[in-house]
GROMACS .gro file of C-alpha atoms in nm:
model
  177
    1MET     CA    1  11.289  12.034  17.562
    2GLY     CA    2  11.213  12.363  17.423
    3LYS     CA    3  11.162  12.464  17.067
    4HIS     CA    4  11.420  12.598  16.863
    5CYS     CA    5  11.444  12.988  16.920
    6ALA     CA    6  11.611  13.266  16.745
    7ILE     CA    7  11.975  13.373  16.889
    8LEU     CA    8  12.081  13.744  16.843
    9GLN     CA    9  12.364  13.897  17.008
   10VAL     CA   10  12.422  14.261  17.086
   11VAL     CA   11  12.816  14.331  17.123
   12GLY     CA   12  13.044  14.636  17.207
   13TYR     CA   13  13.303  14.763  17.451
   14GLN     CA   14  13.214  14.900  17.790
   15ASN     CA   15  12.973  15.182  17.764
   16SER     CA   16  12.880  15.163  17.425
   17GLY     CA   17  12.492  15.138  17.510
   18LYS     CA   18  12.468  14.743  17.486
   19THR     CA   19  12.253  14.739  17.793
   20ARG     CA   20  11.990  15.019  17.686
   21LEU     CA   21  11.958  14.868  17.366
   22MET     CA   22  11.922  14.525  17.512
   23GLU     CA   23  11.649  14.662  17.711
   24ASN     CA   24  11.487  14.820  17.409
   25LEU     CA   25  11.485  14.507  17.208
   26ILE     CA   26  11.318  14.278  17.487
   27ALA     CA   27  11.067  14.546  17.535
   28ARG     CA   28  10.977  14.587  17.157
   29ALA     CA   29  11.003  14.200  17.081
   30SER     CA   30  10.788  14.094  17.416
   31GLY     CA   31  10.524  14.400  17.286
   32LEU     CA   32  10.487  14.190  16.944
   33GLY     CA   33  10.403  13.908  17.164
   34LEU     CA   34  10.733  13.702  17.125
   35ASN     CA   35  10.837  13.513  17.450
   36VAL     CA   36  11.198  13.662  17.508
   37GLY     CA   37  11.495  13.564  17.685
   38SER     CA   38  11.801  13.733  17.792
   39LEU     CA   39  12.170  13.652  17.865
   40LYS     CA   40  12.433  13.878  17.966
   41HIS     CA   41  12.786  13.800  17.991
   42HIS     CA   42  12.920  13.963  18.285
   43GLY     CA   43  13.291  14.060  18.161
   44HIS     CA   44  13.410  14.314  18.383
   45GLY     CA   45  13.553  14.025  18.613
   46GLY     CA   46  13.438  13.884  18.926
   47ALA     CA   47  13.083  13.733  18.983
   48PRO     CA   48  12.776  13.947  18.922
   49ASP     CA   49  12.634  14.125  19.212
   50LEU     CA   50  12.360  13.901  19.391
   51HIS     CA   51  12.173  14.175  19.568
   52GLY     CA   52  12.155  13.999  19.918
   53LYS     CA   53  11.849  13.796  19.845
   54ASP     CA   54  11.759  13.470  20.056
   55SER     CA   55  11.872  13.243  19.765
   56SER     CA   56  12.207  13.438  19.701
   57ARG     CA   57  12.282  13.383  20.076
   58HIS     CA   58  12.232  13.010  20.011
   59PHE     CA   59  12.447  13.036  19.701
   60GLU     CA   60  12.715  13.227  19.887
   61ALA     CA   61  12.718  12.966  20.139
   62GLY     CA   62  12.810  12.707  19.873
   63ALA     CA   63  12.514  12.580  19.717
   64ALA     CA   64  12.578  12.478  19.367
   65VAL     CA   65  12.212  12.585  19.236
   66SER     CA   66  11.991  12.817  19.440
   67ALA     CA   67  11.666  12.966  19.321
   68ALA     CA   68  11.390  13.163  19.490
   69GLU     CA   69  11.031  13.158  19.312
   70GLY     CA   70  10.756  13.400  19.406
   71ALA     CA   71  10.478  13.530  19.218
   72GLY     CA   72  10.541  13.335  18.901
   73VAL     CA   73  10.910  13.474  18.880
   74LEU     CA   74  11.214  13.244  18.944
   75GLN     CA   75  11.537  13.399  19.037
   76LEU     CA   76  11.815  13.107  18.965
   77SER     CA   77  12.205  13.146  19.041
   78ALA     CA   78  12.430  12.834  18.933
   79ARG     CA   79  12.804  12.770  18.969
   80LEU     CA   80  12.905  12.686  18.617
   81GLU     CA   81  13.262  12.721  18.631
   82GLY     CA   82  13.415  12.698  18.249
   83SER     CA   83  13.071  12.658  18.082
   84ALA     CA   84  13.033  12.759  17.728
   85LEU     CA   85  12.777  12.990  17.569
   86ASP     CA   86  12.626  12.680  17.410
   87ASP     CA   87  12.618  12.495  17.784
   88LEU     CA   88  12.397  12.822  17.872
   89ILE     CA   89  12.177  12.840  17.566
   90GLN     CA   90  12.085  12.491  17.610
   91ILE     CA   91  11.970  12.576  17.984
   92TYR     CA   92  11.743  12.846  17.811
   93SER     CA   93  11.610  12.591  17.584
   94HIS     CA   94  11.399  12.463  17.863
   95PHE     CA   95  11.202  12.786  17.876
   96ASN     CA   96  11.021  12.769  17.556
   97LEU     CA   97  11.148  13.119  17.415
   98ASP     CA   98  11.077  13.265  17.041
   99VAL     CA   99  11.399  13.450  17.099
  100LEU     CA  100  11.705  13.482  17.292
  101PHE     CA  101  11.887  13.820  17.306
  102ILE     CA  102  12.263  13.768  17.422
  103GLU     CA  103  12.461  14.092  17.524
  104GLY     CA  104  12.856  14.025  17.510
  105TYR     CA  105  13.045  13.700  17.415
  106LYS     CA  106  13.201  13.914  17.134
  107HIS     CA  107  13.332  13.639  16.964
  108ALA     CA  108  13.022  13.372  16.957
  109ARG     CA  109  12.919  13.270  16.630
  110TYR     CA  110  12.563  13.413  16.639
  111PRO     CA  111  12.431  13.689  16.458
  112LYS     CA  112  12.511  14.017  16.622
  113ALA     CA  113  12.466  14.373  16.636
  114VAL     CA  114  12.786  14.566  16.695
  115LEU     CA  115  12.792  14.906  16.887
  116ILE     CA  116  13.085  15.145  16.821
  117GLU     CA  117  13.152  15.414  17.044
  118LYS     CA  118  13.521  15.515  16.946
  119GLU     CA  119  13.770  15.506  16.667
  120GLU     CA  120  13.950  15.233  16.828
  121ASP     CA  121  13.635  15.016  16.859
  122LEU     CA  122  13.628  15.000  16.489
  123SER     CA  123  13.850  14.695  16.514
  124LEU     CA  124  13.584  14.466  16.608
  125LEU     CA  125  13.447  14.492  16.274
  126ASP     CA  126  13.753  14.316  16.159
  127GLN     CA  127  13.762  14.058  16.441
  128LEU     CA  128  13.405  13.930  16.467
  129THR     CA  129  13.184  13.704  16.274
  130GLY     CA  130  12.810  13.700  16.224
  131ILE     CA  131  12.770  14.088  16.229
  132ILE     CA  132  12.455  14.165  16.083
  133CYS     CA  133  12.444  14.539  16.181
  134VAL     CA  134  12.666  14.790  16.316
  135ILE     CA  135  12.529  15.092  16.540
  136THR     CA  136  12.766  15.410  16.537
  137ASP     CA  137  12.783  15.790  16.506
  138LEU     CA  138  13.108  15.722  16.349
  139THR     CA  139  13.177  15.764  15.971
  140VAL     CA  140  13.243  15.421  15.852
  141PRO     CA  141  13.291  15.289  15.513
  142PRO     CA  142  12.991  15.016  15.401
  143LEU     CA  143  13.030  14.665  15.452
  144PRO     CA  144  12.887  14.423  15.230
  145GLY     CA  145  12.574  14.263  15.379
  146ILE     CA  146  12.583  14.461  15.686
  147GLU     CA  147  12.347  14.750  15.774
  148PHE     CA  148  12.440  15.070  15.927
  149PHE     CA  149  12.258  15.283  16.195
  150THR     CA  150  12.328  15.608  16.383
  151LYS     CA  151  12.238  15.619  16.747
  152GLN     CA  152  11.959  15.803  16.654
  153GLN     CA  153  11.788  15.574  16.464
  154VAL     CA  154  11.800  15.322  16.720
  155ALA     CA  155  11.433  15.252  16.675
  156HIS     CA  156  11.492  15.152  16.293
  157SER     CA  157  11.798  14.928  16.416
  158ILE     CA  158  11.565  14.749  16.657
  159ASP     CA  159  11.300  14.688  16.373
  160PHE     CA  160  11.569  14.537  16.182
  161MET     CA  161  11.703  14.329  16.436
  162ILE     CA  162  11.383  14.191  16.532
  163LYS     CA  163  11.304  14.123  16.183
  164LYS     CA  164  11.628  13.893  16.135
  165ALA     CA  165  11.521  13.722  16.457
  166VAL     CA  166  11.185  13.636  16.361
  167LYS     CA  167  11.288  13.519  15.995
  168GLN     CA  168  11.488  13.269  16.207
  169ILE     CA  169  11.172  13.111  16.350
  170ASP     CA  170  10.936  13.164  16.052
  171ARG     CA  171  10.730  13.419  16.258
  172GLU     CA  172  10.710  13.704  16.037
  173ASP     CA  173  10.346  13.710  16.081
  174ILE     CA  174  10.381  13.898  16.415
  175LEU     CA  175  10.563  14.196  16.236
  176PRO     CA  176  10.351  14.527  16.170
  177ASP     CA  177  10.262  14.597  15.816
   0.00000   0.00000   0.00000
């Protein structure tokens, strides 16, 4: 079994910038030498697109688990009907990660960054727990213990999130001065 890893979520409604933020977080953290995993919740209904790969054809034919490996890369598909987020995190524990970034799963209990795009999205701040920061260009009253960043401050928000993650695993030595 792998070591303990830091977990940080990125949540928000559709088209709020979650995927772009995840890409930037992953690039920055891996650039600092962290072994990074990512998990995305496909929250738009239906199964994710499998792009017609051979392993996908096996999966579509009914395999419970299907994988393809090449050049040190493993692409895995598995049927996990009703699996909870904690079950998925358990699978990731076998990969010896330093940090796992999760996109989505709004109501999970892990530390999270919330992206707010529209006024009606502000209700997330009342509904969610574990919020460590909010990224929005809207005017929002300060909330105790939560950092706020504008979309123009995305680099600062990424550094903030990575600092929070490395504190979970006591790897603050990797952060630049």
